[in-house]
Tab-separated table of C-alpha atoms and ligand atoms in Angstrom:
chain	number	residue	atom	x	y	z
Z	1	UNK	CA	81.831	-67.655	-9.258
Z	2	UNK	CA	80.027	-64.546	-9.892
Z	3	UNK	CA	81.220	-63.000	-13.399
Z	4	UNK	CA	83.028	-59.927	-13.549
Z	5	UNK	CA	80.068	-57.173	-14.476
Z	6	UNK	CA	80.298	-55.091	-17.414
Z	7	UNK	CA	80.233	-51.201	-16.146
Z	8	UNK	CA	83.350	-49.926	-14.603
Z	9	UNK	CA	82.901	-50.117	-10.663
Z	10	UNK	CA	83.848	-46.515	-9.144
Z	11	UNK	CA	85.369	-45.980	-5.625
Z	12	UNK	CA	82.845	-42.989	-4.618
Z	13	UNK	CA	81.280	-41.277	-7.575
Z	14	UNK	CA	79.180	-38.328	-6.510
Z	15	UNK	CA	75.570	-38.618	-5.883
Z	16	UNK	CA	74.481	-36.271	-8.728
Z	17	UNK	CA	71.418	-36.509	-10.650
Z	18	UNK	CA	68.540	-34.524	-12.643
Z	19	UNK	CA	67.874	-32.661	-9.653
Z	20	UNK	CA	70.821	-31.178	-8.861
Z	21	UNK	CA	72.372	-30.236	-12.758
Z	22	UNK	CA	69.038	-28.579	-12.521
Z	23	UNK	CA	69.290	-26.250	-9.171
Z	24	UNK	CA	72.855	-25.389	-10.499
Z	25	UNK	CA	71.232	-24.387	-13.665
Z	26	UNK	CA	69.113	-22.435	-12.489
Z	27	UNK	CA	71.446	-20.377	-10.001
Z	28	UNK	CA	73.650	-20.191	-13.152
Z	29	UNK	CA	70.716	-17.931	-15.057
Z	30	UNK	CA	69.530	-16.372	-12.112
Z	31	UNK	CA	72.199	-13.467	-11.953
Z	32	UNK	CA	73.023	-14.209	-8.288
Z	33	UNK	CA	76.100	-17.361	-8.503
Z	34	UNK	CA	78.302	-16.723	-5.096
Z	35	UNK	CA	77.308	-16.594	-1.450
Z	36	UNK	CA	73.556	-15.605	-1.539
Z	37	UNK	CA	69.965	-17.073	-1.454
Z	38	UNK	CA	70.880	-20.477	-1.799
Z	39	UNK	CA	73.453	-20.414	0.597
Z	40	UNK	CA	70.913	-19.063	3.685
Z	41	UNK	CA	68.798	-21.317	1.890
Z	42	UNK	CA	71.203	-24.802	2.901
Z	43	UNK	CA	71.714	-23.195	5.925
Z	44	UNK	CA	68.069	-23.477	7.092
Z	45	UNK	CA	67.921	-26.798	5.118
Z	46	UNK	CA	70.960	-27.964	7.403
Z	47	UNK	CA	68.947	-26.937	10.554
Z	48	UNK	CA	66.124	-28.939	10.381
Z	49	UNK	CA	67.958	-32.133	8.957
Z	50	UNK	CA	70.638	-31.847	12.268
Z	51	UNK	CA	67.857	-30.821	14.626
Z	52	UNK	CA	70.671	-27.969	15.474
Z	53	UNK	CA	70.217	-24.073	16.102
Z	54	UNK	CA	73.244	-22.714	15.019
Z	55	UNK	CA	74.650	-23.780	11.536
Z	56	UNK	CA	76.831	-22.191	9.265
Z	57	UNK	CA	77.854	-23.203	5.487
Z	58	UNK	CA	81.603	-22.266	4.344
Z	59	UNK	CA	84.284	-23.548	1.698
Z	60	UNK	CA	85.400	-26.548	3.140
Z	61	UNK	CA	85.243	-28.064	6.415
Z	62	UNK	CA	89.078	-26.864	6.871
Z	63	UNK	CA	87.875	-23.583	5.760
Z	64	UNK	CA	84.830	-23.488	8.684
Z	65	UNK	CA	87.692	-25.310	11.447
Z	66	UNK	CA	90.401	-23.112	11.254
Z	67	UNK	CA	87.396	-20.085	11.461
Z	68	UNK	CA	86.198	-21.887	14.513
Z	69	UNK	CA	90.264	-22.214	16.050
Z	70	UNK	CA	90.848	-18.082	15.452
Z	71	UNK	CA	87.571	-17.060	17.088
Z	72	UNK	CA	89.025	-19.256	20.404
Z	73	UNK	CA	92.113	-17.850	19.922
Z	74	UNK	CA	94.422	-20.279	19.098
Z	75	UNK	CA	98.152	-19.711	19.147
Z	76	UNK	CA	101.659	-20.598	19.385
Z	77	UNK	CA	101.834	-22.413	22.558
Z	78	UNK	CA	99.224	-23.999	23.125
Z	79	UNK	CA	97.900	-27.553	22.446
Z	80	UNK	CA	95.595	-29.465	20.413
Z	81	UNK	CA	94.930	-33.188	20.868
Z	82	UNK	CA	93.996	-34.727	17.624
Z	83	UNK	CA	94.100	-38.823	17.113
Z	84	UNK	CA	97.094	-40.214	15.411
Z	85	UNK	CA	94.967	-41.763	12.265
Z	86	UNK	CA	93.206	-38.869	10.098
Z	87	UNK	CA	93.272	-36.985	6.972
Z	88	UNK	CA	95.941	-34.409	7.347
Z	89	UNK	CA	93.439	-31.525	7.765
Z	90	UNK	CA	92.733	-32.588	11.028
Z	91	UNK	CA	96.245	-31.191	12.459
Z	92	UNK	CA	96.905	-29.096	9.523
Z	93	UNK	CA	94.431	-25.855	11.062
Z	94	UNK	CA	95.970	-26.411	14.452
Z	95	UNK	CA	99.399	-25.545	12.399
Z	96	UNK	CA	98.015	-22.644	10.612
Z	97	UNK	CA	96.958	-21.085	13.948
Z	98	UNK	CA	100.809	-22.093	15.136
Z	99	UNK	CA	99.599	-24.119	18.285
Z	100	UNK	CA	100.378	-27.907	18.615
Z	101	UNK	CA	98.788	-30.764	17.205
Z	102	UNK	CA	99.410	-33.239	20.398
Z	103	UNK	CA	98.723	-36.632	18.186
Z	104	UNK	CA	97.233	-39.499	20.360
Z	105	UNK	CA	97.455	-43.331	19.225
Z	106	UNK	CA	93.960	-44.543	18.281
Z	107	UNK	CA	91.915	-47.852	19.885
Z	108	UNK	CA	91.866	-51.208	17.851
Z	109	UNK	CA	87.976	-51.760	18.648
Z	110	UNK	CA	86.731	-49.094	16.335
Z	111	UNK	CA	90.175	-47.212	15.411
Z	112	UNK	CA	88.582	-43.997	16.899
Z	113	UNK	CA	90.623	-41.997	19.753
Z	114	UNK	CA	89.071	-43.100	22.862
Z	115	UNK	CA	88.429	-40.531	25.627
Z	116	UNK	CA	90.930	-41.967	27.828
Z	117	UNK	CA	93.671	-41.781	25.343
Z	118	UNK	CA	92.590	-38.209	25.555
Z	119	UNK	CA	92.778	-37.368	29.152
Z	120	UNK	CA	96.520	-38.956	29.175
Z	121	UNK	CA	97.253	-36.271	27.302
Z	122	UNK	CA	95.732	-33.609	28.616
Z	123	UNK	CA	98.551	-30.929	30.233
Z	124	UNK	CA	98.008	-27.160	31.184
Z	125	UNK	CA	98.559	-26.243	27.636
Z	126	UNK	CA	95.547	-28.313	26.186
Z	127	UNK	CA	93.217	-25.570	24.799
Z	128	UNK	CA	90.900	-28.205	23.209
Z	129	UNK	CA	90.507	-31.727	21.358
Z	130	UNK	CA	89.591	-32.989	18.270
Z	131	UNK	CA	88.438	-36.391	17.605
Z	132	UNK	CA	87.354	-37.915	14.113
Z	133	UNK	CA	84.120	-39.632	13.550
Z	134	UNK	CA	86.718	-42.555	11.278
Z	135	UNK	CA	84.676	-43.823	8.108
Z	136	UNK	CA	81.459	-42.260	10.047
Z	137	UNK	CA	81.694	-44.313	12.872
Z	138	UNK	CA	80.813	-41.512	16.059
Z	139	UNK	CA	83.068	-41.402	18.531
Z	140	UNK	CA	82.243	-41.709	22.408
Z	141	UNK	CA	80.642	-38.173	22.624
Z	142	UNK	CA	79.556	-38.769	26.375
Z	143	UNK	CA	83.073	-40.098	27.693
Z	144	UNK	CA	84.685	-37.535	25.546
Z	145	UNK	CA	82.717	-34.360	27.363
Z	146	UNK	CA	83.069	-35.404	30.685
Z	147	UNK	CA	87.022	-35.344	29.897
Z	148	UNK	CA	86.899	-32.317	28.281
Z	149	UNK	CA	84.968	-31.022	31.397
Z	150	UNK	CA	87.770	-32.418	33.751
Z	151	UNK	CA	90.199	-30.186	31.706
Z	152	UNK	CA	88.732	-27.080	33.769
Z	153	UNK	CA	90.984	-27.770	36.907
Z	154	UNK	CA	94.303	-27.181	34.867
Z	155	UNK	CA	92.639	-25.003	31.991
Z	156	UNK	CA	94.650	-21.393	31.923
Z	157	UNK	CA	92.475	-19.127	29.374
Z	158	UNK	CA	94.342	-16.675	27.340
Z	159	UNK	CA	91.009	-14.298	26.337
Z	160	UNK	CA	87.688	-13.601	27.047
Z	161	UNK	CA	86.054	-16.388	25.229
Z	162	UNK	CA	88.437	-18.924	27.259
Z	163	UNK	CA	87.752	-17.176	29.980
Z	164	UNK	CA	83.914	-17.754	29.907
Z	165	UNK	CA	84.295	-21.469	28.650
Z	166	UNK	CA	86.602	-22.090	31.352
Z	167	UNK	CA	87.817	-25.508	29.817
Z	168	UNK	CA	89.570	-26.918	26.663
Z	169	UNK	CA	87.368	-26.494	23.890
Z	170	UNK	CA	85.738	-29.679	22.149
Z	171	UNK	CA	85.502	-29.787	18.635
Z	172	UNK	CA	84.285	-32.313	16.781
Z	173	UNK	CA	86.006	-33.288	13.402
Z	174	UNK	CA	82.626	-35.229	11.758
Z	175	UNK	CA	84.552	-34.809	8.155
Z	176	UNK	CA	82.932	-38.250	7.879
Z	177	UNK	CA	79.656	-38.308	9.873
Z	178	UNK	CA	77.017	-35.865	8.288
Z	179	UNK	CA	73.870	-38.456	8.973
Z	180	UNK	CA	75.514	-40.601	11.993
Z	181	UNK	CA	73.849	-40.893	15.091
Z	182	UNK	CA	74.752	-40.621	18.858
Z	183	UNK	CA	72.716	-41.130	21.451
Z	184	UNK	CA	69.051	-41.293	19.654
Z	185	UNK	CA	70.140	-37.675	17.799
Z	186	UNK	CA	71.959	-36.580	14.809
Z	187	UNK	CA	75.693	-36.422	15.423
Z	188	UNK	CA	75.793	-31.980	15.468
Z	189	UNK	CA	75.397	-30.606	18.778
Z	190	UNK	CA	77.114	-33.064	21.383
Z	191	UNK	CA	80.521	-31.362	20.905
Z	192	UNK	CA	80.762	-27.828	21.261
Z	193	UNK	CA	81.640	-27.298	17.829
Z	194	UNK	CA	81.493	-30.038	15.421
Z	195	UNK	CA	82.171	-29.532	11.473
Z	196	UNK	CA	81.453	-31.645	8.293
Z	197	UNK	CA	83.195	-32.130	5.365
Z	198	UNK	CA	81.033	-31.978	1.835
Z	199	UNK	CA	84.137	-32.521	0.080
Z	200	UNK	CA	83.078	-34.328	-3.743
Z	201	UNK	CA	83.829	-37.888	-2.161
Z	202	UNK	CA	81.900	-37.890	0.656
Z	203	UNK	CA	78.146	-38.714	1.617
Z	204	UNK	CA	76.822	-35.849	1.207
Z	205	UNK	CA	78.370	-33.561	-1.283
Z	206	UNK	CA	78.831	-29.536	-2.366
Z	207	UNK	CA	81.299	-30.573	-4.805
Z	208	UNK	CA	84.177	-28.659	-2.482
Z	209	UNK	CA	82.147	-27.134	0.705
Z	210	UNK	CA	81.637	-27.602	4.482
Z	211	UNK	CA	79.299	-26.863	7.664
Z	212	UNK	CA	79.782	-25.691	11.151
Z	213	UNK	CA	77.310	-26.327	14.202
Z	214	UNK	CA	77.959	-24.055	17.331
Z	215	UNK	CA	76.295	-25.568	20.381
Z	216	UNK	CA	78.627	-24.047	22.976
Z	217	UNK	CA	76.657	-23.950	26.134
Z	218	UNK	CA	73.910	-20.916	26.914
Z	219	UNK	CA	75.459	-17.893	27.753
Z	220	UNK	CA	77.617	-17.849	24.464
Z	221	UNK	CA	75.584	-16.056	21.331
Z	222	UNK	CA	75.807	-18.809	18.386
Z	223	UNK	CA	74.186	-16.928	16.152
Z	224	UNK	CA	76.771	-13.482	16.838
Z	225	UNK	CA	79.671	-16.432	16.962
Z	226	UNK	CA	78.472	-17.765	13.656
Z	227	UNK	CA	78.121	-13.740	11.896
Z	228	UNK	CA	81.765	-13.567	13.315
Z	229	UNK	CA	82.852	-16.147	11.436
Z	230	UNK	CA	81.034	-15.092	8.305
Z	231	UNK	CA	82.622	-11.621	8.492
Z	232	UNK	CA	86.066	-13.575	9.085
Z	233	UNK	CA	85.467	-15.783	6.320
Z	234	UNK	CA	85.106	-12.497	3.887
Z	235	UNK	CA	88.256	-10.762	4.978
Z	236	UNK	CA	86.897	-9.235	7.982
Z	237	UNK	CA	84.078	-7.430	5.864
Z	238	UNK	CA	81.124	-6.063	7.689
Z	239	UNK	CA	79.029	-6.306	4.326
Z	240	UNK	CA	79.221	-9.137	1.752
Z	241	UNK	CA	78.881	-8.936	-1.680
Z	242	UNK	CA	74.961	-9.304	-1.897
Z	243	UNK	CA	74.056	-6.674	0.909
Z	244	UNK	CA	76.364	-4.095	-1.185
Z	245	UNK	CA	74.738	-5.505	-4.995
Z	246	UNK	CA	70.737	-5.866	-3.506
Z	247	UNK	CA	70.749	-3.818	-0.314
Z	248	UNK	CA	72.214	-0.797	-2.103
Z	249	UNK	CA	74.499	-0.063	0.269
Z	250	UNK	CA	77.913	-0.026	-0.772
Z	251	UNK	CA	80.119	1.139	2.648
Z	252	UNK	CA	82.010	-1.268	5.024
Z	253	UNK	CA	84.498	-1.554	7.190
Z	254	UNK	CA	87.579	-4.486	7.687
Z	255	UNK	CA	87.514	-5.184	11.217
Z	256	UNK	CA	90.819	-7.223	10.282
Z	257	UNK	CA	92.533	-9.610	8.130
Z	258	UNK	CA	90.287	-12.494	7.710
Z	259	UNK	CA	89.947	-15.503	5.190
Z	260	UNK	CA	87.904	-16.336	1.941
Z	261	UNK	CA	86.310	-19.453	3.289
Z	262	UNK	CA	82.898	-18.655	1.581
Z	263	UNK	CA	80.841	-21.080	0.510
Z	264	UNK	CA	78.938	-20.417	-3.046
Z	265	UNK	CA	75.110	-20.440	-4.387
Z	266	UNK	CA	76.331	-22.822	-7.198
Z	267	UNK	CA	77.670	-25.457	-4.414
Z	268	UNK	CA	74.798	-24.852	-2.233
Z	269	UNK	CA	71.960	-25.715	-4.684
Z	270	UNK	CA	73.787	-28.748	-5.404
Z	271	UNK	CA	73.379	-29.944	-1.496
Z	272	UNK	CA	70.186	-28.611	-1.387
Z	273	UNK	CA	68.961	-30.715	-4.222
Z	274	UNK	CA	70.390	-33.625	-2.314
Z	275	UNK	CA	69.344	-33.109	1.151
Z	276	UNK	CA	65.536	-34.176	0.806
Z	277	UNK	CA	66.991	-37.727	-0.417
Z	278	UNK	CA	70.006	-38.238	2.192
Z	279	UNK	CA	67.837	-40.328	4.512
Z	280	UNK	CA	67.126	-42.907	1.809
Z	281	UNK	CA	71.157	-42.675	0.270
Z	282	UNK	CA	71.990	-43.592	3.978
Z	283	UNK	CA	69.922	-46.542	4.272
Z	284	UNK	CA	71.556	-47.658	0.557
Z	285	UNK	CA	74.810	-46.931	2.213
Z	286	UNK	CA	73.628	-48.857	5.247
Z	287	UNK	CA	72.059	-51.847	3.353
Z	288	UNK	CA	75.743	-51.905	1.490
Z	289	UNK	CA	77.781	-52.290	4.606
Z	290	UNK	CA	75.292	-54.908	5.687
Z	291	UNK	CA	75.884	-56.958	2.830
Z	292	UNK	CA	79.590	-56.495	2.586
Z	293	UNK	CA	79.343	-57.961	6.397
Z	294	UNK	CA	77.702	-60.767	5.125
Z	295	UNK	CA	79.809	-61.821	2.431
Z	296	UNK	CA	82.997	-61.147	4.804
Z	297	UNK	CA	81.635	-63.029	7.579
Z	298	UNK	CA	83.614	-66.227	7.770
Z	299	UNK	CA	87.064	-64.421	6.352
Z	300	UNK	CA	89.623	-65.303	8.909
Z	301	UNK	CA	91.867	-62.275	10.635
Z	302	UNK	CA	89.706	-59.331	9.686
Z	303	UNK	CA	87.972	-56.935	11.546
Z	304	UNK	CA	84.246	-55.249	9.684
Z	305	UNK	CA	83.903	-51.680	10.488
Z	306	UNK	CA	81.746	-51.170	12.791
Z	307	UNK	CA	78.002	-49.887	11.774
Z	308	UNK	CA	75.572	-49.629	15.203
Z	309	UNK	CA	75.334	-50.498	18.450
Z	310	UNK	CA	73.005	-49.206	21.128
Z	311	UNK	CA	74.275	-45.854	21.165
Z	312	UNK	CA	75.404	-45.286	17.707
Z	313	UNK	CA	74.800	-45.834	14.078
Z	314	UNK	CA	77.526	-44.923	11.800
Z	315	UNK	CA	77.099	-42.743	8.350
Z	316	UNK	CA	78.589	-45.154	6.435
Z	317	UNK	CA	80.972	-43.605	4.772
Z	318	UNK	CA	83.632	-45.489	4.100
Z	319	UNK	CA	83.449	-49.342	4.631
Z	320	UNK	CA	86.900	-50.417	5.180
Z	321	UNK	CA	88.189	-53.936	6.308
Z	322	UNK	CA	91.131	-54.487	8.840
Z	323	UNK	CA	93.201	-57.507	8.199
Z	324	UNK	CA	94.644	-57.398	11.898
Z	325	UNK	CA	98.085	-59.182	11.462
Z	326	UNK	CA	98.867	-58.355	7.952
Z	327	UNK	CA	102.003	-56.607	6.931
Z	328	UNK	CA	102.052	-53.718	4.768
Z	329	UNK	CA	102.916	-56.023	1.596
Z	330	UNK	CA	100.222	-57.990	1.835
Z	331	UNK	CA	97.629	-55.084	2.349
Z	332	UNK	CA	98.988	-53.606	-1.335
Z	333	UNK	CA	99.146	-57.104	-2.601
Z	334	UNK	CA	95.723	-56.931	-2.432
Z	335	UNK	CA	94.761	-53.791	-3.616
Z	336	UNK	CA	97.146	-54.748	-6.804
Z	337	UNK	CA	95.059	-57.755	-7.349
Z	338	UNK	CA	91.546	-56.020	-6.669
Z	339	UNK	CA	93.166	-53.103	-9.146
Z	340	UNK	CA	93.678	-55.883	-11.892
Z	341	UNK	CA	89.904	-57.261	-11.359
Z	342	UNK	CA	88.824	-53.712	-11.562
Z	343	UNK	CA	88.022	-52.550	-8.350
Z	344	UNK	CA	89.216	-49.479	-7.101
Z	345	UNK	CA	89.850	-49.469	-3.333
Z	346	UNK	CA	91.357	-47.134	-0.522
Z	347	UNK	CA	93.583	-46.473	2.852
Z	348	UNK	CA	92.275	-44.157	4.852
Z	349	UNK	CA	94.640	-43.126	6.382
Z	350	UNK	CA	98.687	-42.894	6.406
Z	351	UNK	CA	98.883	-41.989	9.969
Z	352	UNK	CA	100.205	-38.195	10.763
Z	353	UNK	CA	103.617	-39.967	11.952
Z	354	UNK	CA	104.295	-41.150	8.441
Z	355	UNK	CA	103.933	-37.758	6.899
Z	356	UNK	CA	106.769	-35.487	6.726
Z	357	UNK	CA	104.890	-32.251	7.989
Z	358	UNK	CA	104.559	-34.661	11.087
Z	359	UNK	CA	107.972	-36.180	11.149
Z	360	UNK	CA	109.906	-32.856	10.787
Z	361	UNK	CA	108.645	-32.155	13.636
Z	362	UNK	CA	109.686	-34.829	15.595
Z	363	UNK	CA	107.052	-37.778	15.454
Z	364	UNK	CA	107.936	-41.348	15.123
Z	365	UNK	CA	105.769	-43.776	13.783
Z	366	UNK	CA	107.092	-46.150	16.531
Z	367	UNK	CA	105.239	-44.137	18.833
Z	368	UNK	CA	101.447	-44.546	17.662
Z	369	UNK	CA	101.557	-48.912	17.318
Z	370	UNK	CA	98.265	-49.022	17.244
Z	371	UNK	CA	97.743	-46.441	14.394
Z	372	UNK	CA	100.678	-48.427	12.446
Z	373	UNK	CA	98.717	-51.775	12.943
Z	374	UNK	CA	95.294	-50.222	11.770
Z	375	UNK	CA	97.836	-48.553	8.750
Z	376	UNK	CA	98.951	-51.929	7.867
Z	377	UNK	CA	95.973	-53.817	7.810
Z	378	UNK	CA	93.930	-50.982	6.141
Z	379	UNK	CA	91.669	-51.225	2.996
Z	380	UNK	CA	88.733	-49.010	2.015
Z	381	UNK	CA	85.947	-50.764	-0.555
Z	382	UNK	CA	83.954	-49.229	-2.966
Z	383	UNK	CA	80.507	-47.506	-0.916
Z	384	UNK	CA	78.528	-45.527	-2.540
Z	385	UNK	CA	74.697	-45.441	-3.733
Z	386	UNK	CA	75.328	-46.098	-7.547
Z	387	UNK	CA	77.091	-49.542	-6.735
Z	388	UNK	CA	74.816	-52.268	-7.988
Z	389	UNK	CA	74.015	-55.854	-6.875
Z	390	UNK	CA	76.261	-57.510	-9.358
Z	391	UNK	CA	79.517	-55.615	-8.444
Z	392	UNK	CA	78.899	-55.918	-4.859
Z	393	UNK	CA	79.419	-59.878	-5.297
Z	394	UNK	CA	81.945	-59.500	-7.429
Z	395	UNK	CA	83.644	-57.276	-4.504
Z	396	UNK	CA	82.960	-59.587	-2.193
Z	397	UNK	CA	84.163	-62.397	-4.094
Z	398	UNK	CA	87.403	-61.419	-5.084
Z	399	UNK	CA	88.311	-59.215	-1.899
Z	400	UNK	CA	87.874	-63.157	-0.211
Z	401	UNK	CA	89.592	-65.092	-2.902
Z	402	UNK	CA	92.515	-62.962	-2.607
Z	403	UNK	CA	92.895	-62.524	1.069
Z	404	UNK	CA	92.476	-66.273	1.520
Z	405	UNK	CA	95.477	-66.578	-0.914
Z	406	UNK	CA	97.285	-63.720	0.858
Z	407	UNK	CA	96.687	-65.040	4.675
Z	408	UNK	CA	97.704	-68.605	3.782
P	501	PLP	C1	88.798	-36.620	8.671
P	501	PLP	C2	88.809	-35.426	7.764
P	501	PLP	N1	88.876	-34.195	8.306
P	501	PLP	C3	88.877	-33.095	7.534
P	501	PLP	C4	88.816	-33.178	6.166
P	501	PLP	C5	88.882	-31.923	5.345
P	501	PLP	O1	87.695	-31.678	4.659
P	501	PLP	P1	87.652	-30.580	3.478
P	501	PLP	O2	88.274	-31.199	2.267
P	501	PLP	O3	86.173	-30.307	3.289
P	501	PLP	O4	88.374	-29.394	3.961
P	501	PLP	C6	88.739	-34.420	5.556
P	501	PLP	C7	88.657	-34.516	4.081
P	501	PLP	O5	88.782	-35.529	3.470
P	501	PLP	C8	88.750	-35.583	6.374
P	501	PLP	O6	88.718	-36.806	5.825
């Protein structure tokens, strides 16, 4: 029996060191601290790490989507399909827009939507989809598009943009995937939008913060789309607040009633301190779910999160274990049990059903099985890089001492 190690284990501390109290020191004493320098600076940064043309940086990745669902022109009426296990963001900008969030049930071999559980709900009112990248694991990005492309024969475009895209639009919710790969490239340009979260739990991290990748197809002006949604983000200002303070020019206009979804130089030097070490935190994170596959390998009734296959190779973000016939009791049994040996563990997610936003509205969890199964069975671990050796056995040992006692 491995002994219980001395330093508390956490669920998903952030990845700040030196580096970064540094770069947010020095923004602090350089006179410049919100959207500036460092910002363009991430932006560039963010470029070159994706391999993608068109990025922008905002205040949260629900910040950047809901930007992204008001330049299509999303509105009451229309649709939305989103998959029936995610973080409530995820349907929560399709709200704010007031179109539908059409919630599909997800698939038991990786808990992602598949693409045919999106083209059976496809109608006349889809304007676009929005699948997760669960834990970091990528969805089907080919099978996904050529639905999406399908949608043109019953796609009815309300405005000019529609109009030119002709189909529903695909946006990609990669909260969880900054670093995944599909298809031999960074997971960023295979939907036409796709958006990352840097939210202080996950990978990579701004502390609260967000990025946006436009790769809508030639013909559309990512760069113009992206300076739209800039202006947008700053209450529909045609100057921000460092053209008027450095560029001595103080005039602009509102072209309308945007947001505040900018992202600042203080949260940017933070991920730009980070970004030059991602690669190596991702193998960590990779070497992790390894070893937590190993040490889970002859636990009966559980399914291991899935981490690469010949098209993909996850992020790693969350490693979370499915105990596939377990009932809801025995699922917080254990995380009581792991809570009293110290280890601090997860469920991502309650389905949307469960939530009363989701139920008021008419959804019933009886409807999604699949997404109550994957609910039931559920249980996040700690991943991050600061997790040593020691409490990695410990994890291992205690999440398969309990669960044996639990299944028997
Ligand atoms: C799947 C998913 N989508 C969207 C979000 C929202 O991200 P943010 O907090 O940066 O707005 C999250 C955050 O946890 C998430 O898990």
């Amino acid at each position: 029996m491995s002994p219980r190690p001395a330093a508390p284990i956490g669920f998903a501390p952030p990845p700040i060191d030196e580096d970064a109290v540094a770069a947010v020191a020095a923004v602090l004493r350089s006179g410049w601290i919100t959207t500036g320098p460092e910002v363009a600076g991430l932006e560039e940064d963010l470029q070159v790490f994706l391999g993608a043309n068109a990025v922008g940086c905002f205040g949260s990745w629900t910040e950047a989507a809901e930007l992204v669902w008001r330049w299509w022109g999303l509105g009451p009426g229309d649709e939305v399909i989103v998959p029936a296990v995610t973080f409530a963001a995820t349907a929560n900008v399709v709200l704010h827009c007031g179109a539908v969030p059409v919630v599909v049930d997800v698939d038991p071999s990786d808990w992602n939507v598949s693409a045919a559980a999106i083209a059976a709900a496809m109608t006349p009112r889809t304007k676009g989809v929005m699948p997760v990248d669960l834990g970091g694991w990528p969805v089907d990005y080919g099978a996904i598009r050529e639905v999406v492309e399908a949608g043109r024969k019953d796609f009815t475009p309300a405005n000019s943009v529609q109009t030119q895209l002709g189909r529903p639009l695909f946006f990609a919710d990669a909260a969880h995937s900054f670093g995944a790969v599909y298809g031999g490239r960074p997971v960023a340009e295979q939907a036409d939008f796709t958006a990352f979260s840097f939210h202080a739990v996950k990978n990579f991290t701004t502390a609260e913060g967000g990025a946006v990748v436009c790769a809508l197809p030639d013909g559309f002006d990512r760069a113009e789309i992206l300076r739209w949604m800039k202006v947008w983000g700053l209450h529909g200002a045609t100057r921000d607040a460092l053209a008027k303070a450095r560029g001595g020019q103080w005039e602009y206009d509102v072209v309308g009633a945007g947001y505040k979804c900018n992202m600042t130089d203080l949260q940017a030097a933070i991920g730009r301190a980070q970004l030059p070490k991602y690669a190596a935190q991702l193998e960590v994170r990779g070497e992790l779910a390894r070893r937590y596959d190993e040490g889970f390998k002859g636990l009966q009734g559980v399914q291991l999160p899935p981490r690469e296959d010949g098209l993909r190779r996850s992020a790693f973000h969350l490693y979370a274990l499915h105990f596939l016939d377990w009932s809801e009791e025995q699922r917080n049994a254990l995380i009581g049990r792991l809570r009293e040996d110290g280890i601090p563990t997860n469920v991502h997610f309650i389905p949307l059903a469960r939530l009363s936003v989701h139920r008021d509205r008419g959804l019933r969890r009886e409807d999604f099985p699949m997404a109550e199964r994957h609910f039931r069975g559920a249980i996040s671990l700690p991943l991050h890089t600061s997790l040593q050796r020691d409490q990695q056995d410990w994890i291992v040992e205690r999440v398969v001492h309990h669960a044996t006692a639990l299944s028997g």
